[in-house]
Coordinates of N, CA and C and ligand atoms in Angstrom, one line a residue:
X1 N 3.4 17.5 11.5 CA 2.9 17.8 10.2 C 1.6 17.1 9.9
X2 N 0.7 17.8 9.3 CA -0.6 17.1 9.0 C -0.5 16.4 7.7
X3 N -0.7 15.1 7.8 CA -0.8 14.3 6.5 C -2.2 13.8 6.4
X4 N -2.7 13.9 5.1 CA -4.0 13.4 4.8 C -4.1 11.9 5.0
X5 N -5.1 11.4 5.7 CA -5.2 10.0 5.9 C -5.5 9.2 4.6
X6 N -5.1 8.0 4.5 CA -5.1 7.2 3.3 C -5.6 5.8 3.6
X7 N -6.8 5.5 3.2 CA -7.4 4.2 3.5 C -7.5 3.3 2.3
X8 N -6.8 2.2 2.3 CA -6.7 1.4 1.0 C -7.2 0.0 1.2
X9 N -7.9 -0.5 0.2 CA -8.3 -1.9 0.2 C -7.6 -2.7 -0.8
X10 N -6.9 -3.8 -0.4 CA -6.3 -4.7 -1.4 C -7.2 -5.9 -1.5
X11 N -7.8 -6.0 -2.6 CA -8.8 -7.1 -2.8 C -8.2 -8.4 -3.1
X12 N -6.9 -8.4 -3.3 CA -6.1 -9.7 -3.6 C -6.9 -10.5 -4.7
X13 N -6.8 -11.8 -4.6 CA -7.5 -12.6 -5.7 C -8.9 -12.9 -5.4
X14 N -9.7 -11.9 -5.2 CA -11.1 -12.0 -4.9 C -12.0 -11.3 -5.9
X15 N -13.2 -11.7 -6.0 CA -14.3 -11.1 -6.7 C -14.3 -11.2 -8.2
X16 N -15.5 -11.4 -8.7 CA -15.8 -11.3 -10.2 C -15.9 -9.8 -10.6
X17 N -16.1 -9.6 -11.8 CA -16.2 -8.2 -12.3 C -17.5 -7.6 -11.7
X18 N -18.6 -8.4 -11.7 CA -19.9 -7.8 -11.2 C -19.7 -7.5 -9.7
X19 N -19.1 -8.4 -9.0 CA -18.9 -8.2 -7.5 C -18.0 -7.0 -7.2
X20 N -17.0 -6.9 -8.1 CA -16.0 -5.7 -7.9 C -16.8 -4.4 -8.1
X21 N -17.6 -4.4 -9.2 CA -18.3 -3.1 -9.5 C -19.3 -2.8 -8.4
X22 N -20.0 -3.8 -7.8 CA -20.9 -3.5 -6.7 C -20.2 -2.9 -5.5
X23 N -19.0 -3.5 -5.2 CA -18.3 -3.0 -4.0 C -17.8 -1.6 -4.3
X24 N -17.3 -1.4 -5.5 CA -16.8 0.0 -5.8 C -17.9 1.0 -5.7
X25 N -19.1 0.6 -6.2 CA -20.3 1.5 -6.2 C -20.6 1.9 -4.7
X26 N -20.6 0.9 -3.9 CA -20.9 1.1 -2.4 C -19.9 2.1 -1.8
X27 N -18.6 1.9 -2.2 CA -17.6 2.8 -1.6 C -17.7 4.2 -2.2
X28 N -18.0 4.3 -3.4 CA -18.2 5.6 -4.1 C -19.3 6.4 -3.3
X29 N -20.4 5.7 -3.0 CA -21.5 6.4 -2.3 C -21.4 6.6 -0.8
X30 N -20.3 6.0 -0.3 CA -20.2 6.0 1.2 C -19.8 7.4 1.7
X31 N -20.1 7.6 3.0 CA -19.6 8.7 3.7 C -18.1 8.6 3.9
X32 N -17.5 9.8 4.0 CA -16.0 9.8 4.2 C -15.7 11.0 5.2
X33 N -16.1 10.7 6.4 CA -16.2 11.8 7.4 C -14.8 12.4 7.7
X34 N -13.7 11.6 7.5 CA -12.4 12.2 7.8 C -11.7 12.8 6.6
X35 N -12.5 12.8 5.5 CA -11.9 13.3 4.2 C -10.6 12.6 3.9
X36 N -10.6 11.3 4.0 CA -9.4 10.5 3.7 C -9.3 10.3 2.2
X37 N -8.1 10.1 1.8 CA -7.9 9.5 0.4 C -8.3 8.0 0.5
X38 N -9.0 7.6 -0.4 CA -9.5 6.2 -0.4 C -9.0 5.5 -1.7
X39 N -8.5 4.3 -1.5 CA -8.0 3.5 -2.7 C -8.5 2.1 -2.7
X40 N -8.8 1.6 -3.8 CA -9.1 0.2 -4.0 C -8.2 -0.5 -5.0
X41 N -7.9 -1.7 -4.8 CA -7.0 -2.5 -5.7 C -7.7 -3.8 -6.1
X42 N -8.4 -3.8 -7.2 CA -9.1 -5.0 -7.6 C -8.1 -5.9 -8.4
X43 N -8.5 -7.1 -8.8 CA -7.7 -7.9 -9.7 C -7.7 -7.3 -11.1
X44 N -6.7 -7.6 -11.9 CA -6.6 -7.0 -13.2 C -7.8 -7.1 -14.1
X45 N -8.5 -8.2 -14.0 CA -9.7 -8.4 -14.9 C -10.8 -7.4 -14.5
X46 N -10.8 -6.9 -13.3 CA -11.9 -6.0 -12.9 C -11.4 -4.5 -12.9
X47 N -10.2 -4.3 -13.2 CA -9.6 -3.0 -13.1 C -10.4 -1.9 -13.9
X48 N -10.6 -2.2 -15.1 CA -11.2 -1.2 -16.0 C -12.7 -1.0 -15.6
X49 N -13.4 -2.1 -15.2 CA -14.8 -2.0 -14.8 C -14.9 -1.1 -13.5
X50 N -14.0 -1.3 -12.6 CA -14.0 -0.6 -11.4 C -13.6 0.9 -11.6
X51 N -12.7 1.1 -12.5 CA -12.3 2.5 -12.9 C -13.5 3.2 -13.5
X52 N -14.2 2.5 -14.3 CA -15.4 3.1 -14.9 C -16.5 3.5 -13.8
X53 N -16.7 2.6 -12.9 CA -17.6 2.9 -11.8 C -17.2 4.1 -11.0
X54 N -15.9 4.2 -10.8 CA -15.3 5.3 -9.9 C -14.9 6.6 -10.6
X55 N -15.2 6.6 -11.9 CA -14.9 7.8 -12.7 C -15.6 9.0 -12.0
X56 N -15.0 10.1 -11.9 CA -15.6 11.3 -11.3 C -15.7 11.3 -9.8
X57 N -15.2 10.2 -9.2 CA -15.2 10.2 -7.7 C -13.7 10.5 -7.3
X58 N -13.5 10.6 -6.0 CA -12.1 10.7 -5.5 C -11.4 9.4 -5.2
X59 N -12.1 8.3 -5.4 CA -11.5 7.0 -5.0 C -10.5 6.7 -6.0
X60 N -9.3 6.3 -5.5 CA -8.1 6.0 -6.3 C -8.2 4.5 -6.7
X61 N -8.0 4.2 -8.0 CA -8.0 2.8 -8.4 C -6.5 2.4 -8.6
X62 N -6.2 1.2 -8.0 CA -4.8 0.8 -8.1 C -4.7 -0.7 -8.6
X63 N -3.6 -1.0 -9.3 CA -3.3 -2.4 -9.6 C -2.6 -3.0 -8.4
X64 N -2.5 -4.3 -8.3 CA -1.9 -4.9 -7.2 C -0.4 -5.2 -7.4
X65 N 0.0 -5.0 -8.7 CA 1.4 -5.3 -9.1 C 1.4 -4.9 -10.6
X66 N 2.6 -4.9 -11.2 CA 2.7 -5.0 -12.7 C 4.1 -5.3 -13.0
X67 N 4.4 -5.5 -14.3 CA 5.8 -5.8 -14.7 C 6.5 -4.5 -15.1
X68 N 7.9 -4.7 -15.2 CA 8.6 -3.4 -15.5 C 8.9 -3.2 -16.9
X69 N 8.7 -4.2 -17.8 CA 8.9 -3.9 -19.2 C 7.7 -3.2 -19.8
X70 N 8.0 -2.5 -20.9 CA 6.9 -1.7 -21.6 C 6.0 -2.6 -22.4
X71 N 6.6 -3.6 -23.1 CA 5.8 -4.5 -23.9 C 6.7 -5.6 -24.4
X72 N 6.1 -6.6 -25.0 CA 7.0 -7.7 -25.5 C 6.5 -9.1 -25.2
X73 N 7.4 -10.0 -25.4 CA 7.1 -11.5 -25.2 C 7.2 -11.8 -23.7
X74 N 6.3 -11.4 -22.9 CA 6.3 -11.7 -21.5 C 4.9 -12.2 -21.1
X75 N 4.7 -13.4 -21.5 CA 3.3 -14.0 -21.3 C 2.8 -13.9 -19.9
X76 N 1.6 -13.4 -19.8 CA 0.9 -13.2 -18.5 C 1.1 -11.9 -17.9
X77 N 2.1 -11.1 -18.3 CA 2.5 -9.9 -17.5 C 1.7 -8.7 -18.0
X78 N 1.6 -7.7 -17.2 CA 0.9 -6.5 -17.5 C 1.8 -5.3 -17.3
X79 N 1.9 -4.4 -18.3 CA 2.8 -3.3 -18.3 C 2.2 -2.1 -17.6
X80 N 3.0 -1.2 -17.0 CA 2.5 0.0 -16.4 C 1.6 0.8 -17.3
X81 N 1.9 1.0 -18.6 CA 1.0 1.8 -19.5 C -0.3 1.1 -19.7
X82 N -0.3 -0.3 -19.6 CA -1.6 -1.0 -19.7 C -2.5 -0.8 -18.5
X83 N -1.8 -0.7 -17.3 CA -2.5 -0.4 -16.1 C -3.2 0.9 -16.2
X84 N -2.4 1.9 -16.7 CA -2.9 3.2 -16.9 C -4.1 3.3 -17.9
X85 N -3.9 2.5 -18.9 CA -4.9 2.4 -20.0 C -6.2 1.9 -19.4
X86 N -6.1 1.0 -18.4 CA -7.3 0.4 -17.8 C -8.0 1.4 -16.9
X87 N -7.3 2.5 -16.6 CA -8.0 3.5 -15.7 C -7.4 3.6 -14.3
X88 N -6.4 2.9 -14.0 CA -5.8 2.9 -12.7 C -4.8 4.1 -12.7
X89 N -4.6 4.6 -11.5 CA -3.6 5.7 -11.3 C -2.5 5.3 -10.3
X90 N -2.5 4.1 -9.9 CA -1.6 3.7 -8.8 C -1.3 2.2 -8.9
X91 N -0.2 1.8 -8.4 CA 0.2 0.4 -8.4 C 0.8 0.1 -7.0
X92 N 0.3 -1.0 -6.4 CA 0.9 -1.6 -5.2 C 2.2 -2.4 -5.6
X93 N 3.3 -2.1 -5.0 CA 4.5 -2.9 -5.4 C 5.1 -3.4 -4.1
X94 N 5.6 -4.6 -4.2 CA 6.4 -5.2 -3.1 C 5.5 -5.8 -2.0
X95 N 4.3 -6.1 -2.3 CA 3.4 -6.8 -1.3 C 4.2 -8.1 -0.9
X96 N 4.0 -8.4 0.4 CA 4.8 -9.6 0.9 C 4.4 -10.9 0.1
X97 N 3.1 -11.0 -0.3 CA 2.8 -12.2 -1.1 C 3.5 -12.2 -2.4
X98 N 3.7 -11.0 -3.0 CA 4.6 -11.0 -4.2 C 6.0 -11.3 -3.9
X99 N 6.5 -10.8 -2.8 CA 7.9 -11.1 -2.5 C 8.1 -12.6 -2.2
X100 N 7.2 -13.2 -1.4 CA 7.4 -14.5 -0.9 C 6.9 -15.6 -1.9
X101 N 5.9 -15.4 -2.6 CA 5.3 -16.4 -3.5 C 5.7 -16.3 -5.0
X102 N 6.1 -15.0 -5.4 CA 6.3 -14.8 -6.8 C 7.7 -14.2 -7.1
X103 N 8.6 -14.2 -6.1 CA 10.0 -13.9 -6.3 C 10.3 -12.5 -6.5
X104 N 9.5 -11.5 -6.1 CA 9.8 -10.1 -6.3 C 10.9 -9.7 -5.3
X105 N 12.1 -9.5 -5.8 CA 13.2 -9.1 -4.9 C 13.3 -7.6 -4.9
X106 N 14.1 -7.0 -4.0 CA 14.2 -5.5 -4.0 C 14.8 -5.0 -5.3
X107 N 15.6 -5.8 -6.0 CA 16.2 -5.4 -7.3 C 15.1 -5.3 -8.3
X108 N 14.2 -6.4 -8.4 CA 13.1 -6.4 -9.3 C 12.2 -5.2 -9.0
X109 N 11.9 -5.0 -7.7 CA 11.0 -4.0 -7.3 C 11.5 -2.6 -7.7
X110 N 12.8 -2.4 -7.6 CA 13.4 -1.2 -8.0 C 13.1 -0.9 -9.5
X111 N 13.1 -1.9 -10.3 CA 12.8 -1.7 -11.8 C 11.3 -1.4 -11.9
X112 N 10.5 -2.1 -11.1 CA 9.1 -1.9 -11.2 C 8.7 -0.5 -10.8
X113 N 9.3 0.0 -9.7 CA 9.0 1.4 -9.2 C 9.4 2.3 -10.3
X114 N 10.5 2.1 -10.9 CA 11.0 3.0 -12.0 C 10.0 3.1 -13.2
X115 N 9.6 1.9 -13.6 CA 8.7 1.8 -14.7 C 7.3 2.4 -14.4
X116 N 6.8 2.2 -13.2 CA 5.5 2.7 -12.8 C 5.6 4.3 -12.7
X117 N 6.6 4.8 -12.1 CA 6.8 6.2 -12.0 C 6.9 6.9 -13.4
X118 N 7.6 6.2 -14.3 CA 7.8 6.7 -15.6 C 6.4 6.9 -16.3
X119 N 5.4 6.2 -15.9 CA 4.1 6.4 -16.5 C 3.2 7.4 -15.7
X120 N 3.8 8.0 -14.8 CA 3.1 9.0 -14.0 C 2.1 8.4 -13.0
X121 N 2.3 7.2 -12.7 CA 1.4 6.5 -11.7 C 2.0 6.6 -10.3
X122 N 1.2 6.5 -9.3 CA 1.6 6.6 -7.9 C 2.0 5.1 -7.5
X123 N 2.9 5.1 -6.6 CA 3.3 3.8 -6.0 C 3.0 3.7 -4.5
X124 N 2.4 2.5 -4.2 CA 2.3 2.2 -2.7 C 3.3 1.1 -2.6
X125 N 4.4 1.4 -1.9 CA 5.5 0.4 -1.7 C 5.4 -0.3 -0.4
X126 N 5.3 -1.6 -0.4 CA 5.1 -2.4 0.8 C 6.4 -2.9 1.4
X127 N 6.6 -2.8 2.7 CA 7.7 -3.4 3.4 C 7.2 -4.1 4.6
X128 N 8.0 -5.0 5.1 CA 7.6 -5.7 6.4 C 8.5 -6.9 6.6
X129 N 8.5 -7.3 7.9 CA 9.4 -8.4 8.3 C 8.6 -9.7 8.6
X130 N 9.3 -10.8 8.5 CA 8.6 -12.1 8.8 C 8.7 -12.2 10.4
X131 N 8.0 -13.2 10.9 CA 8.1 -13.5 12.3 C 9.5 -13.8 12.8
X132 N 10.1 -14.6 12.0 CA 11.5 -15.0 12.3 C 12.4 -13.8 12.4
X133 N 12.3 -12.9 11.4 CA 13.1 -11.7 11.4 C 12.8 -10.8 12.6
X134 N 11.5 -10.8 13.0 CA 11.2 -10.0 14.2 C 11.8 -10.6 15.4
X135 N 11.7 -11.9 15.5 CA 12.2 -12.6 16.7 C 13.7 -12.5 16.8
X136 N 14.4 -12.4 15.7 CA 15.8 -12.2 15.7 C 16.2 -10.8 15.6
X137 N 15.3 -9.9 15.9 CA 15.5 -8.4 16.0 C 16.1 -7.8 14.7
X138 N 15.6 -8.3 13.6 CA 16.1 -7.8 12.3 C 15.0 -6.9 11.7
X139 N 14.0 -6.6 12.3 CA 12.9 -5.9 11.7 C 13.4 -4.6 11.0
X140 N 14.1 -3.8 11.7 CA 14.4 -2.5 11.1 C 15.5 -2.7 10.0
X141 N 16.4 -3.6 10.2 CA 17.4 -3.8 9.1 C 16.8 -4.4 7.9
X142 N 15.8 -5.3 8.0 CA 15.1 -5.8 6.8 C 14.4 -4.7 6.1
X143 N 13.7 -3.9 6.8 CA 12.9 -2.8 6.2 C 13.9 -1.8 5.6
X144 N 15.0 -1.5 6.2 CA 16.0 -0.6 5.7 C 16.4 -1.1 4.3
X145 N 16.7 -2.4 4.2 CA 17.1 -3.0 2.9 C 16.0 -2.9 1.9
X146 N 14.8 -3.1 2.3 CA 13.7 -3.1 1.4 C 13.5 -1.6 0.8
X147 N 13.7 -0.7 1.7 CA 13.6 0.7 1.2 C 14.9 1.1 0.4
X148 N 16.0 0.8 0.9 CA 17.3 1.1 0.2 C 17.2 0.5 -1.2
X149 N 16.9 -0.8 -1.3 CA 16.9 -1.5 -2.5 C 15.8 -1.1 -3.5
X150 N 14.6 -1.1 -3.0 CA 13.4 -0.8 -3.9 C 13.4 0.7 -4.3
X151 N 13.9 1.6 -3.5 CA 13.8 3.0 -3.8 C 15.1 3.6 -4.2
X152 N 16.0 2.8 -4.7 CA 17.3 3.2 -5.0 C 17.3 4.1 -6.3
X153 N 18.0 5.2 -6.3 CA 18.2 6.0 -7.6 C 17.1 7.0 -7.8
X154 N 16.2 7.2 -6.9 CA 15.2 8.2 -7.1 C 15.4 9.5 -6.3
X155 N 14.9 10.6 -6.8 CA 14.9 11.8 -6.0 C 13.6 12.0 -5.3
X156 N 13.6 12.9 -4.3 CA 12.3 13.2 -3.6 C 11.3 13.7 -4.6
X157 N 11.7 14.4 -5.6 CA 10.7 14.8 -6.6 C 10.1 13.6 -7.3
X158 N 10.9 12.6 -7.7 CA 10.4 11.4 -8.3 C 9.3 10.7 -7.4
X159 N 9.6 10.8 -6.1 CA 8.8 10.0 -5.1 C 7.8 10.9 -4.4
X160 N 7.5 12.1 -5.0 CA 6.6 13.0 -4.2 C 5.3 12.4 -3.8
X161 N 4.7 11.5 -4.6 CA 3.4 10.9 -4.3 C 3.5 9.5 -3.6
X162 N 4.8 9.2 -3.3 CA 5.0 7.8 -2.7 C 4.2 7.6 -1.4
X163 N 3.6 6.4 -1.3 CA 3.0 6.0 -0.1 C 3.7 4.7 0.3
X164 N 4.1 4.5 1.6 CA 4.7 3.3 2.0 C 3.7 2.6 2.9
X165 N 3.7 1.2 2.7 CA 2.8 0.4 3.6 C 3.7 -0.5 4.4
X166 N 3.5 -0.4 5.7 CA 4.3 -1.4 6.6 C 3.3 -2.5 6.9
X167 N 3.7 -3.7 6.4 CA 2.8 -4.9 6.6 C 3.7 -6.0 7.2
X168 N 3.7 -6.1 8.5 CA 4.4 -7.2 9.1 C 3.9 -8.6 8.6
X169 N 4.7 -9.4 8.0 CA 4.2 -10.6 7.3 C 3.4 -11.5 8.3
X170 N 3.8 -11.5 9.6 CA 3.2 -12.4 10.6 C 1.8 -11.9 10.9
X171 N 1.4 -10.7 10.5 CA 0.1 -10.1 10.8 C -0.9 -10.2 9.6
X172 N -0.4 -10.6 8.5 CA -1.2 -10.6 7.3 C -2.1 -11.8 7.2
X173 N -3.4 -11.6 7.3 CA -4.4 -12.7 7.1 C -4.3 -13.7 8.3
X174 N -3.7 -13.4 9.4 CA -3.5 -14.3 10.5 C -4.5 -13.9 11.6
X175 N -5.0 -12.8 11.6 CA -5.8 -12.3 12.7 C -5.0 -11.7 13.8
X176 N -3.6 -11.8 13.7 CA -2.7 -11.2 14.7 C -2.3 -9.9 14.2
X177 N -2.8 -8.8 14.9 CA -2.5 -7.5 14.5 C -1.3 -7.0 15.3
X178 N -0.4 -6.2 14.7 CA 0.6 -5.6 15.5 C -0.1 -4.7 16.4
X179 N 0.4 -4.5 17.6 CA -0.3 -3.5 18.5 C -0.1 -2.1 18.0
X180 N -0.9 -1.2 18.3 CA -0.7 0.2 17.8 C 0.7 0.7 18.2
X181 N 1.2 0.2 19.3 CA 2.6 0.6 19.8 C 3.7 0.0 18.8
X182 N 3.5 -1.2 18.5 CA 4.4 -1.9 17.6 C 4.4 -1.2 16.2
X183 N 3.2 -0.9 15.7 CA 3.1 -0.2 14.4 C 3.8 1.2 14.5
X184 N 3.5 1.9 15.6 CA 4.1 3.3 15.7 C 5.6 3.2 15.7
X185 N 6.1 2.2 16.5 CA 7.6 2.1 16.6 C 8.2 1.9 15.2
X186 N 7.6 1.0 14.4 CA 8.2 0.8 13.1 C 8.0 1.9 12.1
X187 N 6.8 2.5 12.2 CA 6.5 3.7 11.3 C 7.5 4.8 11.6
X188 N 7.8 5.0 12.9 CA 8.8 6.1 13.2 C 10.2 5.7 12.7
X189 N 10.5 4.4 12.8 CA 11.8 4.0 12.3 C 11.9 4.2 10.8
X190 N 10.8 3.9 10.1 CA 10.7 4.1 8.6 C 11.0 5.6 8.3
X191 N 10.3 6.5 9.1 CA 10.6 7.9 8.8 C 12.0 8.3 9.1
X192 N 12.7 7.6 10.0 CA 14.1 7.9 10.2 C 14.9 7.4 9.1
X193 N 14.6 6.2 8.5 CA 15.3 5.7 7.4 C 15.1 6.7 6.2
X194 N 13.9 7.2 6.0 CA 13.7 8.1 4.9 C 14.4 9.4 5.1
X195 N 14.5 9.8 6.3 CA 15.2 11.1 6.6 C 16.7 10.9 6.3
X196 N 17.3 9.8 6.6 CA 18.7 9.6 6.4 C 18.9 9.4 4.9
X197 N 18.0 8.7 4.2 CA 18.2 8.4 2.8 C 17.9 9.7 1.9
X198 N 16.9 10.4 2.3 CA 16.4 11.6 1.5 C 16.6 12.8 2.4
X199 N 15.6 13.4 2.9 CA 15.7 14.5 3.8 C 14.5 14.6 4.8
X200 N 14.6 15.5 5.7 CA 13.6 15.6 6.7 C 12.2 15.9 6.2
X201 N 12.2 16.9 5.3 CA 10.9 17.3 4.8 C 10.2 16.1 4.1
X202 N 11.0 15.4 3.3 CA 10.4 14.2 2.6 C 9.9 13.2 3.6
X203 N 10.7 12.9 4.6 CA 10.3 11.9 5.6 C 9.1 12.3 6.3
X204 N 8.9 13.6 6.5 CA 7.7 14.1 7.2 C 6.4 14.1 6.4
X205 N 6.7 14.1 5.1 CA 5.5 14.3 4.1 C 5.0 12.9 3.6
X206 N 5.9 11.9 3.6 CA 5.4 10.6 3.1 C 4.4 10.0 4.0
X207 N 3.4 9.4 3.4 CA 2.4 8.8 4.2 C 2.7 7.3 4.4
X208 N 2.6 6.8 5.6 CA 3.0 5.5 5.9 C 1.7 4.7 6.4
X209 N 1.3 3.7 5.7 CA 0.1 2.9 6.1 C 0.5 1.7 6.9
X210 N -0.4 1.3 7.8 CA -0.2 0.0 8.4 C -1.1 -1.0 7.8
X211 N -0.6 -2.3 7.6 CA -1.4 -3.3 7.1 C -1.2 -4.6 7.8
X212 N -2.2 -5.4 8.0 CA -2.1 -6.7 8.6 C -3.2 -6.9 9.7
X213 N -4.2 -7.6 9.2 CA -5.4 -7.8 10.1 C -6.0 -6.6 10.7
X214 N -6.1 -5.5 9.8 CA -6.8 -4.3 10.2 C -8.3 -4.6 10.2
X215 N -9.0 -4.3 11.2 CA -10.4 -4.6 11.4 C -11.2 -3.4 11.9
X216 N -12.5 -3.5 11.8 CA -13.4 -2.4 12.3 C -13.1 -2.2 13.8
X217 N -12.7 -3.2 14.5 CA -12.6 -3.0 15.9 C -11.2 -2.7 16.4
X218 N -10.2 -2.6 15.4 CA -8.9 -2.1 15.9 C -8.4 -0.9 15.1
X219 N -9.1 -0.5 14.1 CA -8.7 0.6 13.2 C -8.5 1.9 14.0
X220 N -9.5 2.2 14.9 CA -9.4 3.5 15.6 C -8.1 3.6 16.4
X221 N -7.8 2.6 17.1 CA -6.5 2.6 18.0 C -5.3 2.7 17.1
X222 N -5.3 2.0 16.0 CA -4.1 2.1 15.1 C -4.0 3.5 14.5
X223 N -5.1 4.0 14.0 CA -5.1 5.3 13.4 C -4.8 6.5 14.3
X224 N -4.9 6.2 15.6 CA -4.6 7.2 16.6 C -3.1 7.5 16.8
X225 N -2.3 6.6 16.3 CA -0.8 6.7 16.4 C -0.3 7.8 15.5
X226 N 0.6 8.6 16.0 CA 1.2 9.7 15.4 C 1.7 9.5 14.0
X227 N 2.5 8.4 13.8 CA 3.1 8.2 12.5 C 2.4 7.2 11.6
X228 N 1.2 6.8 12.0 CA 0.3 6.0 11.2 C -0.6 6.9 10.4
X229 N -0.5 6.9 9.1 CA -1.3 7.8 8.3 C -2.4 7.2 7.6
X230 N -2.5 5.9 7.7 CA -3.6 5.2 7.0 C -3.4 3.7 7.2
X231 N -4.3 2.9 6.5 CA -4.2 1.5 6.6 C -4.4 0.8 5.2
X232 N -3.8 -0.3 5.1 CA -3.9 -1.1 3.9 C -4.6 -2.4 4.3
X233 N -5.8 -2.6 3.9 CA -6.7 -3.6 4.4 C -6.9 -4.7 3.4
X234 N -6.8 -6.0 3.9 CA -7.1 -7.1 3.0 C -8.5 -7.6 3.2
X235 N -8.6 -8.6 4.1 CA -9.9 -9.3 4.3 C -11.1 -8.4 4.5
X236 N -11.0 -7.4 5.4 CA -12.1 -6.6 5.7 C -12.4 -5.5 4.6
X237 N -11.6 -5.4 3.6 CA -11.9 -4.5 2.5 C -12.8 -5.1 1.5
X238 N -13.1 -6.4 1.7 CA -14.0 -7.1 0.7 C -15.5 -7.0 1.0
X239 N -15.8 -6.5 2.2 CA -17.2 -6.3 2.6 C -17.5 -4.9 2.8
X240 N -18.4 -4.3 2.0 CA -18.6 -2.9 1.9 C -18.8 -2.3 3.3
X241 N -19.7 -2.9 4.1 CA -20.0 -2.3 5.4 C -18.8 -2.2 6.3
X242 N -17.9 -3.2 6.3 CA -16.7 -3.2 7.1 C -15.7 -2.2 6.6
X243 N -15.5 -2.2 5.3 CA -14.5 -1.2 4.7 C -15.0 0.2 5.0
X244 N -16.3 0.4 4.8 CA -16.8 1.8 5.0 C -16.6 2.2 6.5
X245 N -16.8 1.3 7.4 CA -16.5 1.6 8.8 C -15.1 2.0 9.0
X246 N -14.2 1.3 8.3 CA -12.8 1.5 8.5 C -12.4 2.9 7.9
X247 N -13.0 3.2 6.7 CA -12.9 4.6 6.1 C -13.2 5.6 7.1
X248 N -14.3 5.4 7.8 CA -14.9 6.4 8.8 C -14.4 6.1 10.2
X249 N -13.1 5.8 10.3 CA -12.5 5.5 11.7 C -12.8 6.7 12.6
X250 N -12.9 6.4 13.9 CA -13.1 7.4 14.8 C -11.8 8.0 15.3
X251 N -11.7 9.3 15.4 CA -10.5 10.0 15.9 C -10.5 10.1 17.4
Ligands
LIG1 P1 -5.4 -8.7 5.9 O1 -6.1 -7.4 6.2 O2 -6.3 -9.7 5.3 O3 -4.6 -9.2 7.0 O4 -4.4 -8.4 4.7 C1 -3.5 -7.4 4.8 C2 -2.8 -7.1 3.5 O5 -2.0 -7.9 3.1 C3 -3.2 -6.0 2.7 O6 -2.4 -5.8 1.7

C-alpha cells in the first residue's frame, strides 16, 4: 500500500522566536521533490509565530506535548485547545524525553491522546525501547504496552490521522542509529500489533516514522525500507540545509 511519506522535525528546547521563524521560512520555500508531508514542532513560545510564517503552506505545525485538561489551575501546562488557538494542528505525544524525564506514563498519555483528538488535532505517538530493554529482548513487548496503553479505547475512525514514531531510546541524540534492518523489523512488528488491536486496513494505512540520529547521510537507506514511512528528526532538523536534504531524501 502506498503511504505518503512524512518528514518531521522535533526542535526540542531550541531556538528563539526569530530563529524559529527563519527556519520555518526556509522550510516553506524549500523544494519537496518526494511530495512528502512535512511537519515542524517548535517550542510553545514560538508556536504561533511559526504557524503565522507557515500559513498557506502545506507544512504541518505541531506542539511537542500538551496537557489533558481543558483549563484550570495547572500552572505551566498548555491545553489542546490552546495549542490549536496558537495555530498548530498536531501534537507529539509520548516522546521518550517526556516519558523518562517528565513522568508521562502510558495511562497519562492515553488521556492526552483523548484530549488532543477531541480538539480535532492530529497525534504523532512515540514509542521505543531503552538499550536495557533491547538487550533483554523486551523491545516488542515494551512497544506493545505503549501502544495498548496509550491508544486504549479508540476506534480506527478516531485514529484515522494517527502517525506513530518509533524512536529507540538508545539512538536518540547519541549518534547511534538503528540500522535500516533494525528499524524495518520493529516497524513491521508495530504493524502486526496494530493489526491485532485494530484491523488490517488500519495497520496498513498508519504511517510509522523512524527517529533516532537520522542524518543526511543515513536517511536514504532508512527511507528505502518498506515499512518506514518517514522520519522524526531532532538534531539535524535544526539546520535548514540539513533538514531540507532530509526532506528531499533519494529514493
Ligand atoms: P535526534 O535526531 O537528535 O537523535 O533526536 C531524535 C528525536 O528524539 C526526535 O524526536
